[in-house]
CSV table of C-alpha atoms and ligand atoms in Angstrom, one decimal:
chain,number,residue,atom,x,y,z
A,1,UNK,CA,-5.8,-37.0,28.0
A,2,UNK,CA,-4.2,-40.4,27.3
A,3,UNK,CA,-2.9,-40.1,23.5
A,4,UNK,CA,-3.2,-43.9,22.9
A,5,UNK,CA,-7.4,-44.0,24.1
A,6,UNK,CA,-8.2,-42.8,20.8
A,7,UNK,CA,-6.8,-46.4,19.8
A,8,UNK,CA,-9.8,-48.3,21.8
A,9,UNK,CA,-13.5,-48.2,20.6
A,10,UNK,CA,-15.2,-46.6,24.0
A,11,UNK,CA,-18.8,-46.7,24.0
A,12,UNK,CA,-20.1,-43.3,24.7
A,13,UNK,CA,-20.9,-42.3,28.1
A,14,UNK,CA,-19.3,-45.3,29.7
A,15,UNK,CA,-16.6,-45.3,32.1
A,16,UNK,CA,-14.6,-48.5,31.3
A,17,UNK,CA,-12.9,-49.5,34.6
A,18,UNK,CA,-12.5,-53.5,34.2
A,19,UNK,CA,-10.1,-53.7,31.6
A,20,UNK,CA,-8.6,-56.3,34.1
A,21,UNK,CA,-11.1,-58.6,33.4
A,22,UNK,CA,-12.2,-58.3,29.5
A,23,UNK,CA,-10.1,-54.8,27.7
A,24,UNK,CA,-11.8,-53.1,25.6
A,25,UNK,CA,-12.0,-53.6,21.3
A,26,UNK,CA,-8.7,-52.0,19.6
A,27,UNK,CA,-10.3,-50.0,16.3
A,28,UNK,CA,-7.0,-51.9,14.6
A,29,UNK,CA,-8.2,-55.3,16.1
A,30,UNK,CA,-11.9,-54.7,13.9
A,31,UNK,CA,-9.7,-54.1,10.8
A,32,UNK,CA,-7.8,-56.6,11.2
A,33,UNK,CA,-9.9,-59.8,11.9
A,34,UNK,CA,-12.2,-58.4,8.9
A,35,UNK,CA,-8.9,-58.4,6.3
A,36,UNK,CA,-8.0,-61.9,8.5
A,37,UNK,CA,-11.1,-63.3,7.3
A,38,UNK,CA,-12.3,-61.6,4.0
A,39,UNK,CA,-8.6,-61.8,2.2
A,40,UNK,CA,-7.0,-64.4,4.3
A,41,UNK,CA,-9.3,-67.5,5.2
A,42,UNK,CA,-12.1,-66.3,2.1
A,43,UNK,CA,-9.7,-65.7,-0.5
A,44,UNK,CA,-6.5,-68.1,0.2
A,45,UNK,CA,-8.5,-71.0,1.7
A,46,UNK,CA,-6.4,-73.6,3.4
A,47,UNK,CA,-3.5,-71.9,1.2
A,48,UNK,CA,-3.4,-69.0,4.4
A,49,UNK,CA,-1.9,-71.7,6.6
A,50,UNK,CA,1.5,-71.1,4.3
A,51,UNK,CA,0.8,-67.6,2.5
A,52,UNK,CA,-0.8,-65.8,5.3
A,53,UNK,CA,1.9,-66.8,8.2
A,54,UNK,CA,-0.7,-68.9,10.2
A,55,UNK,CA,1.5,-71.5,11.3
A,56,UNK,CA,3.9,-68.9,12.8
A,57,UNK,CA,1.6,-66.5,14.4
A,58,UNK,CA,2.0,-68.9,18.0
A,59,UNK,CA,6.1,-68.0,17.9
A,60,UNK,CA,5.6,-64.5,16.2
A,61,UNK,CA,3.4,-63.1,18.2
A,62,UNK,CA,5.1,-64.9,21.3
A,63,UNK,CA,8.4,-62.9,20.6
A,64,UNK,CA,6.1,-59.7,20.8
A,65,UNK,CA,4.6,-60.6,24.0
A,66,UNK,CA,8.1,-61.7,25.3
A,67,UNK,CA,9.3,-58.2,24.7
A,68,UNK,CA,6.6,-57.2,27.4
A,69,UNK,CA,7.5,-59.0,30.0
A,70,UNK,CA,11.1,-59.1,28.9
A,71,UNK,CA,11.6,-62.9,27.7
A,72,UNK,CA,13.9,-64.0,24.9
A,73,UNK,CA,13.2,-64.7,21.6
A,74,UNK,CA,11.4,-68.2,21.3
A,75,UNK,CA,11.1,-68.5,24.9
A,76,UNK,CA,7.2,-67.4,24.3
A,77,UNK,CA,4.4,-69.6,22.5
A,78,UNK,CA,0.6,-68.5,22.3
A,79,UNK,CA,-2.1,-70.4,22.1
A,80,UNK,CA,-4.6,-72.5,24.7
A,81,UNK,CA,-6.0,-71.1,27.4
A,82,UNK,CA,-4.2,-69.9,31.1
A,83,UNK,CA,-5.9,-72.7,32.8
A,84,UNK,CA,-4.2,-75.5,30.1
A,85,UNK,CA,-0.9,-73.1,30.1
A,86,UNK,CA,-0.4,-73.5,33.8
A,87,UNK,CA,-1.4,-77.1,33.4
A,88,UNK,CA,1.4,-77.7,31.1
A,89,UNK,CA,4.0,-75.6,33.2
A,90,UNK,CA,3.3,-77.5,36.8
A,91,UNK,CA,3.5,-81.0,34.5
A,92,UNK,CA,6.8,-79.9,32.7
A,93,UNK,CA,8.0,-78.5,36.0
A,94,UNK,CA,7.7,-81.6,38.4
A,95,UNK,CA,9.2,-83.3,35.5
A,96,UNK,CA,12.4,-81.4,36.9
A,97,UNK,CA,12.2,-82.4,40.8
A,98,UNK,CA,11.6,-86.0,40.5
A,99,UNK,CA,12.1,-86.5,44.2
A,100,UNK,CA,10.0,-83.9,45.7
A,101,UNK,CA,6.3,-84.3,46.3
A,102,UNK,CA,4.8,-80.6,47.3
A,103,UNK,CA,3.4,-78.3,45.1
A,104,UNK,CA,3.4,-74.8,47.2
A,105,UNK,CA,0.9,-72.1,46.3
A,106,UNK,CA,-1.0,-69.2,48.1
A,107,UNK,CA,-4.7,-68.9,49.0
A,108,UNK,CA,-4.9,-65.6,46.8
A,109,UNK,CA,-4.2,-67.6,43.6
A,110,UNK,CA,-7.1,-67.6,41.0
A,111,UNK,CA,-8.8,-70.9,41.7
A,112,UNK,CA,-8.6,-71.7,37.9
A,113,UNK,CA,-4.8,-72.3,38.5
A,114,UNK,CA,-5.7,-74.4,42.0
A,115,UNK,CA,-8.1,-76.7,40.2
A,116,UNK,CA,-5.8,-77.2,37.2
A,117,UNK,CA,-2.8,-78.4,40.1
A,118,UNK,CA,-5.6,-80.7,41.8
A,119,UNK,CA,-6.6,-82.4,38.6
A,120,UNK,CA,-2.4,-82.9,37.6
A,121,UNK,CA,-1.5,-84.0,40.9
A,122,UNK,CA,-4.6,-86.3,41.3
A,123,UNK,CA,-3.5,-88.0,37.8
A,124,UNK,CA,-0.6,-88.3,38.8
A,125,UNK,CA,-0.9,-90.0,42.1
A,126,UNK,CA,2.4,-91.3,43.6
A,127,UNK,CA,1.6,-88.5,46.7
A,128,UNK,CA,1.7,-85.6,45.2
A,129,UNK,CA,0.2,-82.8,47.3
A,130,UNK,CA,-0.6,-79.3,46.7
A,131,UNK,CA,-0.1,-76.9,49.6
A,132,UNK,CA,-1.3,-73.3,49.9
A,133,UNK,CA,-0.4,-70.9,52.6
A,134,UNK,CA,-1.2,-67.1,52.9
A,135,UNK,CA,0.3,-65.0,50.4
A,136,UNK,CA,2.6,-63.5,52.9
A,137,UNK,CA,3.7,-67.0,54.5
A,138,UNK,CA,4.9,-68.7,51.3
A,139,UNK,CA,8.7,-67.9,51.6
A,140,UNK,CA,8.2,-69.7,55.4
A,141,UNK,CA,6.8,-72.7,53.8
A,142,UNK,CA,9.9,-73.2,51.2
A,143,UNK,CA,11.3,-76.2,52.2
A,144,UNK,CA,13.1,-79.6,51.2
A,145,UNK,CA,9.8,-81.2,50.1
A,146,UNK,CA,8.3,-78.2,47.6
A,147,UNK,CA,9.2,-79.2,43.7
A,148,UNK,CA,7.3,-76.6,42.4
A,149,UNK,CA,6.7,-72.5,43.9
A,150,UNK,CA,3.4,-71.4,41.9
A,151,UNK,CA,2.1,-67.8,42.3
A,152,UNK,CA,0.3,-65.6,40.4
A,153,UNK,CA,2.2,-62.3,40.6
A,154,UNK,CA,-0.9,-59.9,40.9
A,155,UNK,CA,-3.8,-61.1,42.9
A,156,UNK,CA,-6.7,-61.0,41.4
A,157,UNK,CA,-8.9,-60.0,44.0
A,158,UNK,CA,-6.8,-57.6,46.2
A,159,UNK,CA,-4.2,-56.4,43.8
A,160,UNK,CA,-1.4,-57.2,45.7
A,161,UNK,CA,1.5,-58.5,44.2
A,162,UNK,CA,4.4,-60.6,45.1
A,163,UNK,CA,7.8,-59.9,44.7
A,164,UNK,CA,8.7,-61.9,41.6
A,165,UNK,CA,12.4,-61.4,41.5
A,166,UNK,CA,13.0,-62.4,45.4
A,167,UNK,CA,10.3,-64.8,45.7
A,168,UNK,CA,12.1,-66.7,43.1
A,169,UNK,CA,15.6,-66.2,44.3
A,170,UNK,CA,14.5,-68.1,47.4
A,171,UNK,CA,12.3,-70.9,45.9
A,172,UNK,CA,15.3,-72.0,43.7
A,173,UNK,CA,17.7,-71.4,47.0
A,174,UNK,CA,15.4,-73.9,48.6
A,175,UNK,CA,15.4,-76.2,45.2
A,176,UNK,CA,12.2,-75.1,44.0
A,177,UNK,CA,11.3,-74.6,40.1
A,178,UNK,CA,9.0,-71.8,39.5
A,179,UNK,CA,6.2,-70.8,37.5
A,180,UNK,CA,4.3,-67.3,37.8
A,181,UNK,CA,0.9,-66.2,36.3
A,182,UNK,CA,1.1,-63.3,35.0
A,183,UNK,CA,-2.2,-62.7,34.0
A,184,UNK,CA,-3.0,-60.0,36.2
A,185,UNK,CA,1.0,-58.3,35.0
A,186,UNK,CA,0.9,-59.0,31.8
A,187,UNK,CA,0.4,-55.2,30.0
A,188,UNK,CA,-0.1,-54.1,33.6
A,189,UNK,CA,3.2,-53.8,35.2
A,190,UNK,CA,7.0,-54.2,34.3
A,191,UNK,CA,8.1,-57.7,34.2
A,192,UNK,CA,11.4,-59.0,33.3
A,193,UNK,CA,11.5,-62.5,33.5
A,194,UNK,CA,15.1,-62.8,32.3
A,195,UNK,CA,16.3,-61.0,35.3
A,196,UNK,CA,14.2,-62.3,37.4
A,197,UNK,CA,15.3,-66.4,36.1
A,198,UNK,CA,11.9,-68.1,36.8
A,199,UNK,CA,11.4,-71.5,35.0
A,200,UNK,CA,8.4,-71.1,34.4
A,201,UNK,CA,5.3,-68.3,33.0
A,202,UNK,CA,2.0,-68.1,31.8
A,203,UNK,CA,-0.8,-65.5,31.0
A,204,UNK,CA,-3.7,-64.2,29.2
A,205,UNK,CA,-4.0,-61.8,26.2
A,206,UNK,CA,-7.9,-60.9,26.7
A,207,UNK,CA,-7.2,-58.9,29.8
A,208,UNK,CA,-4.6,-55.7,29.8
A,209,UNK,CA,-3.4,-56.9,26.7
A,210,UNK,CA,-7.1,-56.3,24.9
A,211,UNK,CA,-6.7,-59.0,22.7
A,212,UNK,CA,-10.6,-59.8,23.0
A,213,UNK,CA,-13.0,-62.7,24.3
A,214,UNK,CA,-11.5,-65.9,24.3
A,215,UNK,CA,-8.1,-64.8,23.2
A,216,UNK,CA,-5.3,-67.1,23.5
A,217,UNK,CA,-2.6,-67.1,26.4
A,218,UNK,CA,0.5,-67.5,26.3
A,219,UNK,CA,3.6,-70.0,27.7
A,220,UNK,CA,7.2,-69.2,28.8
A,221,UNK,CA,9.8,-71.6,29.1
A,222,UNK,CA,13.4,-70.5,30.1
A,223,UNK,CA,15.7,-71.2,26.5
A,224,UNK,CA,18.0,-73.9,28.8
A,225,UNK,CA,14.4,-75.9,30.5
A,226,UNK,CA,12.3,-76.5,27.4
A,227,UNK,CA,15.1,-79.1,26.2
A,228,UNK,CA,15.0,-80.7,29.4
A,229,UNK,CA,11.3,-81.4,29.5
A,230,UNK,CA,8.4,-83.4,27.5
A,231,UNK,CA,5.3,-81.8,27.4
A,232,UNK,CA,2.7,-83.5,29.3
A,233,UNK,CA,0.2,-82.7,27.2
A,234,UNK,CA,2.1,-83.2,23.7
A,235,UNK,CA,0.0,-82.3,20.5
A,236,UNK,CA,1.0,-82.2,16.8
A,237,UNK,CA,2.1,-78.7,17.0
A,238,UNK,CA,4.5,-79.1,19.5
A,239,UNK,CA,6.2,-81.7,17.4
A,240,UNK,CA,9.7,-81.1,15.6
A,241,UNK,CA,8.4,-81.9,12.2
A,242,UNK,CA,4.2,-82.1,12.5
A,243,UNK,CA,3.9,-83.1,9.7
A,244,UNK,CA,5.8,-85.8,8.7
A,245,UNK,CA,3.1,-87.5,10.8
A,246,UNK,CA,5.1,-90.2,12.7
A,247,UNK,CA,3.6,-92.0,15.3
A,248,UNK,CA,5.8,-91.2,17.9
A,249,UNK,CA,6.4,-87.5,19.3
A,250,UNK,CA,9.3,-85.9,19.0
A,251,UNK,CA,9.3,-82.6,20.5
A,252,UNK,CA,10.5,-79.5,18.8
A,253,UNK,CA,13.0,-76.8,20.3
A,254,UNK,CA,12.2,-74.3,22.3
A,255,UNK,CA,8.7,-72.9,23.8
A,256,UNK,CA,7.2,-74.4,20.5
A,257,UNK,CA,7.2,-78.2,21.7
A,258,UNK,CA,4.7,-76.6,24.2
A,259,UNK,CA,2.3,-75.8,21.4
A,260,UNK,CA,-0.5,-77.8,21.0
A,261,UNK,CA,-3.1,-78.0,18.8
A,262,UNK,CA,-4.3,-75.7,15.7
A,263,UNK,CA,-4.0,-72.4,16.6
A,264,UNK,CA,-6.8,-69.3,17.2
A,265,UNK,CA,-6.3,-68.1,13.5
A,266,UNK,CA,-9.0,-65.0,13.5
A,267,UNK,CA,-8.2,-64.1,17.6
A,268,UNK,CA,-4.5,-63.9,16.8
A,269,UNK,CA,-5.3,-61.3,14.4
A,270,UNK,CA,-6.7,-59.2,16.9
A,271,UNK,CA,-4.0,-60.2,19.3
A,272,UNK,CA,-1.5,-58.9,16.6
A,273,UNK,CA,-3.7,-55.6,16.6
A,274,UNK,CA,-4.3,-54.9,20.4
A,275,UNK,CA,-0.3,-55.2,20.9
A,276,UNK,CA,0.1,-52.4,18.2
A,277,UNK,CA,-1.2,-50.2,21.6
A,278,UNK,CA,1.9,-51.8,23.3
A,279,UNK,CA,4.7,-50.2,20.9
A,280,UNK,CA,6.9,-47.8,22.3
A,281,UNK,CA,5.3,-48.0,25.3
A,282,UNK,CA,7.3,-47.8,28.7
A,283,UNK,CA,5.7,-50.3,31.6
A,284,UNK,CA,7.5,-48.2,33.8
A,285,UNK,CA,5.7,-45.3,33.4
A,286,UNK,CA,2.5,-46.6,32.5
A,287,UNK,CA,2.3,-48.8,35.9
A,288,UNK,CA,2.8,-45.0,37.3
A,289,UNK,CA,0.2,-43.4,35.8
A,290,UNK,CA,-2.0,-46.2,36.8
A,291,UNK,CA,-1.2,-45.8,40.4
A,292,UNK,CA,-1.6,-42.2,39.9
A,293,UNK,CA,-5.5,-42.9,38.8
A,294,UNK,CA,-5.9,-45.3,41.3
A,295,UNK,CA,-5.0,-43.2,44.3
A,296,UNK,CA,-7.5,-40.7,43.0
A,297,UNK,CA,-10.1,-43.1,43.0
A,298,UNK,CA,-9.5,-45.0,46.0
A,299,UNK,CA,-9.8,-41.1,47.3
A,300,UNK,CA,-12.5,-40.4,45.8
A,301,UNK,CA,-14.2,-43.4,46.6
A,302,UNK,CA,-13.2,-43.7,50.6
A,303,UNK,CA,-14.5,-40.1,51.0
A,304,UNK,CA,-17.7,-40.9,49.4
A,305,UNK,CA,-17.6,-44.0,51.4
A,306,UNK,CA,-15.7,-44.4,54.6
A,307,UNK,CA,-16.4,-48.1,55.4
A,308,UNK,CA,-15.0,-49.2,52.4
A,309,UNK,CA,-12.3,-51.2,53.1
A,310,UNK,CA,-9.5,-50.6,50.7
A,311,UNK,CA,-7.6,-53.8,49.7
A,312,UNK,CA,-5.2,-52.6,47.0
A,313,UNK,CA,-1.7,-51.7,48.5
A,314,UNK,CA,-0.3,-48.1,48.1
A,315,UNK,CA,3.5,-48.7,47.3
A,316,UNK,CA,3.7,-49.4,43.5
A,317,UNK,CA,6.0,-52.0,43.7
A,318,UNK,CA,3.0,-53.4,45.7
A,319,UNK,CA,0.6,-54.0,43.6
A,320,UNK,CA,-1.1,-54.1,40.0
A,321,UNK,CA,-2.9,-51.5,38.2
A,322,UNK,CA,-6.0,-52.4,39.7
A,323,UNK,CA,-8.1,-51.1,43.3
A,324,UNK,CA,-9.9,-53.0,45.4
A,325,UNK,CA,-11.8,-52.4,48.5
A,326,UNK,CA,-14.3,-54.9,50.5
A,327,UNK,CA,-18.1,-53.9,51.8
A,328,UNK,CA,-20.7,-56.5,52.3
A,329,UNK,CA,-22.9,-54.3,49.9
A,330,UNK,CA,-20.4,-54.7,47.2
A,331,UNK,CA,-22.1,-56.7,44.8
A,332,UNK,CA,-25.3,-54.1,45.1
A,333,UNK,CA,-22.8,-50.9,44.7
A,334,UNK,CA,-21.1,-52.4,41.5
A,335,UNK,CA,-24.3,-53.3,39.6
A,336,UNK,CA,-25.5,-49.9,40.8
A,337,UNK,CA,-22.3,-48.0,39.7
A,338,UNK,CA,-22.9,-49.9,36.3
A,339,UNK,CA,-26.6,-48.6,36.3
A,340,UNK,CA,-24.7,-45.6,36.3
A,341,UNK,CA,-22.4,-46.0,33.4
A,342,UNK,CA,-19.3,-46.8,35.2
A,343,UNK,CA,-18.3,-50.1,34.9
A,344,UNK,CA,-16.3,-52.0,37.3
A,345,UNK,CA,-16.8,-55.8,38.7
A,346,UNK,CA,-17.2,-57.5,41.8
A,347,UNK,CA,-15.0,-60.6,43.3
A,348,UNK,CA,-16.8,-63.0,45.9
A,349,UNK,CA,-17.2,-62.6,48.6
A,350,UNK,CA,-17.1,-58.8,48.9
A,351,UNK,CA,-14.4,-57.5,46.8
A,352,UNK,CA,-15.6,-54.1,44.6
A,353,UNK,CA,-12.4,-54.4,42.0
A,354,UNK,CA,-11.6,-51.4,39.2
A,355,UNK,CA,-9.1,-52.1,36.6
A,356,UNK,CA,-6.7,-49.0,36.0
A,357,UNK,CA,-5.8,-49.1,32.2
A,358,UNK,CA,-3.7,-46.2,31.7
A,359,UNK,CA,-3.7,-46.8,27.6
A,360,UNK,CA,-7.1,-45.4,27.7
A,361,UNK,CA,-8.5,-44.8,31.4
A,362,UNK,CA,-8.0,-40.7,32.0
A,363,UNK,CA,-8.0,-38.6,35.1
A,364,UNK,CA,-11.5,-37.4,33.9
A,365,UNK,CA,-12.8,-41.1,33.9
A,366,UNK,CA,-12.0,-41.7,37.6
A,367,UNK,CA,-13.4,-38.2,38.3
A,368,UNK,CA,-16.5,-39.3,36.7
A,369,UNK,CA,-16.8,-42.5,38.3
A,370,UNK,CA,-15.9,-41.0,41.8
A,371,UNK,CA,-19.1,-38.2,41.2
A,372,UNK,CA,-21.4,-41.7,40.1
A,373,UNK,CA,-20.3,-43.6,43.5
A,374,UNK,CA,-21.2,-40.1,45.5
A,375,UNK,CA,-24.6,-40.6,43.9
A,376,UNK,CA,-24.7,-44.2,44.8
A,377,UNK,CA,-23.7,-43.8,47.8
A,378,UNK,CA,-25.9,-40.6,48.5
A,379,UNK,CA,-28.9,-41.9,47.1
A,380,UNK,CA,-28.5,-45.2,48.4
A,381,UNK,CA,-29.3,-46.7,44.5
A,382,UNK,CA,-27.6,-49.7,46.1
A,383,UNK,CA,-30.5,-50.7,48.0
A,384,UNK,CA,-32.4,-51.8,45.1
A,385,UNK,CA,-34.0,-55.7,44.8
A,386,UNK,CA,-33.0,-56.1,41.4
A,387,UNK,CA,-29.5,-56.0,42.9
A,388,UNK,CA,-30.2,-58.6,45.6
A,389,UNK,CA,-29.1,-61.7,43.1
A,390,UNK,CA,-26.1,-62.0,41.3
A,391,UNK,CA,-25.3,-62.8,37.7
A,392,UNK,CA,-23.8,-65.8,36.4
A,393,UNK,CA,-21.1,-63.7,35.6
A,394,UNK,CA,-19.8,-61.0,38.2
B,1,PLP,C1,-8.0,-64.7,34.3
B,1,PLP,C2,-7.2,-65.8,35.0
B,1,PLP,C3,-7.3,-67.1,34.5
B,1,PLP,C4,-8.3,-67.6,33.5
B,1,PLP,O1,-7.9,-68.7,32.8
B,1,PLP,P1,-8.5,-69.1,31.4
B,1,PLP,O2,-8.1,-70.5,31.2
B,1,PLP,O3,-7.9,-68.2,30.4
B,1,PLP,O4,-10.0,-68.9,31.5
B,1,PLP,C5,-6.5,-68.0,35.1
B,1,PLP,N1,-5.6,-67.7,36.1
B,1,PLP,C6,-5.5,-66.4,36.5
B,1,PLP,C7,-4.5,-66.0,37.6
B,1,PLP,C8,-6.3,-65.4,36.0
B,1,PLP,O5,-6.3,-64.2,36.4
């Protein structure tokens, strides 16, 4: 028994295996938007902007991030979403390479962060090109031409993840800057981006970091790059003194002159909650017990179905804290699993993906959902038409 699930609202008799995607309500986070809201925006009005530290929640809880994924203080901002964070990382980071032209990614990278790069290199112009390769070819396709190296350290599909520390070592060898996403890390697995020296970071706080729908993500900027860098996408908040109001922008210190616009008041509050799971927590060990669960599934699971394909590597320093395997009956074997009370999700084409919380997924969870896919399997509750078409969401 985990001693931190008693922390997350669980709805009886479900097994909660996509904390990858959407975690789960924090009982604090409830509390804490409701005070937010009835003694903070009812009672103090505008006024909660200065008495209720508003304005500083972006840096605040930035700093308590950073300690996550082991950033200095005021090298972390929150606010935005991950698509406009990595938006504002490429722009800041070409900004460095002025005489380089290739943008390198990998074909496992969310396609949120691939659109984002088309639309900044299209507006652009002046030949700017973005380049993806196989996530096991990018150190080959360093070269004299790529300004920018930008992965996403946990793929959100398979689960494999790069290795941050080298990859980086030989993108800045070869002149590179780079930026990871650490959406899929973030909460999930150690990260220490001082070691590791990357430029560049982004994430999300909705996913292992439970900080609810829509929750705000976050922006690193190594303490010597933000000074060397306007933001592309400069807003009032980002500005040394917003408001004196002057026309021109004048960008504050630090990760702040990345902020933006007004910040996610009532979802910071539940940010500020959800990382209360976080304290005194080890990465380390919780990335083990993760790979612990997810061996027992992925056991489980291959028994009760051998032509599963498993996609999640085995090594920890491998991988996230999710598992993934492939069958073209995926999509019909999740929504049945859900039928079932188990729920996971499902990745186009044919990817059946669990995310492996330790804070509140126990061993009896995955036994439970290993005894629903038998009976999925078994009974073949797969093969049902209401399955046949998929969701708007997966
Ligand atoms: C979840 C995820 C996103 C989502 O971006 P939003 O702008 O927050 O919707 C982007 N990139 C990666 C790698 C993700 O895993």
């Amino acid at each position: 028994m985990s001693d931190t699930r008693d922390l997350f609202h669980l709805p009886e008799g479900i097994v909660y295996l996509d904390g990858n995607s959407l975690g789960p309500l924090p009982k604090a986070a409830s509390s804490r938007i409701a005070r937010t809201v009835e003694a903070e925006w009812g009672e103090r009005l505008i006024n909660g902007w200065n008495e209720a530290g508003w304005m500083d929640q972006p840096a605040r809880l930035g700093n308590r991030i950073g300690r996550l994924i082991g950033a200095a203080p005021g090298t972390v901002v929150v606010g935005e979403t991950l698509t406009i964070r990595i938006f504002q990382c490429l722009a800041a980071a070409l900004q460095l390479r002025p005489d380089r032209r290739v943008v390198l990614s990998d074909t496992g990278n969310f396609p949120s962060d691939l659109y984002a790069a088309q639309g900044l290199l299209e507006a652009l112009g002046r030949g700017y090109q973005l380049k993806t390769v196989a996530s096991d070819a990018v150190e080959d396709a360093l070269g004299p031409d790529v300004a920018v190296l930008m992965l996403t350290e946990v793929d959100y599909r398979t689960g494999a993840r790069h290795d941050m520390a080298h990859l980086t070592r030989a993108a800045q060898d070869a002149g590179a800057v780079v930026i990871w996403d650490l959406a899929h890390s973030t909460g999930a697995v150690p990260v220490d981006l001082t070691t590791c020296n990357a430029e560049f970071a982004a994430g999300c706080t909705y996913k292992y970091l439970n900080a609810g729908p829509g929750a705000p993500a976050f922006l690193y900027a190594r303490a010597d790059i933000s000074e060397l860098v306007q933001p592309a996408l400069a807003g009032w908040l980002g500005h040394a003194a917003p408001f004196d109001f002057t026309p021109e922008f004048i960008p504050a210190g630090g990760a702040t002159r990345f902020r933006v616009g007004t910040p996610p008041v009532l979802q910071m509050a539940a940010l500020d909650a959800a990382l209360d799971a976080f304290e005194g927590q080890d990465l380390e060990l919780l990335h083990a017990r993760a790979c612990a669960l997810a061996e027992r599934l992925a056991e489980g699971f291959l028994s009760a179905c051998p032509e599963l394909e498993r996609l999640t590597p085995s090594e920890p320093a491998a991988r996230g804290s999710q598992i993934s395997f492939s069958h073209p009956k995926g999509y019909a074997m999740v929504q049945a699993l859900i039928a079932q009370g188990v729920i996971g999700d499902f990745r186009a084409p044919d990817i059946l993906r669990f995310g492996i919380a330790p804070l509140y997924v126990t061993e009896a969870d995955v036994d439970a959902a290993i005894t629903a896919f038998g009976r999925v399997i078994a009974g073949q509750l797969w093969d049902d038409p209401a399955y046949a078409t998929h969701k708007p969401v997966t």
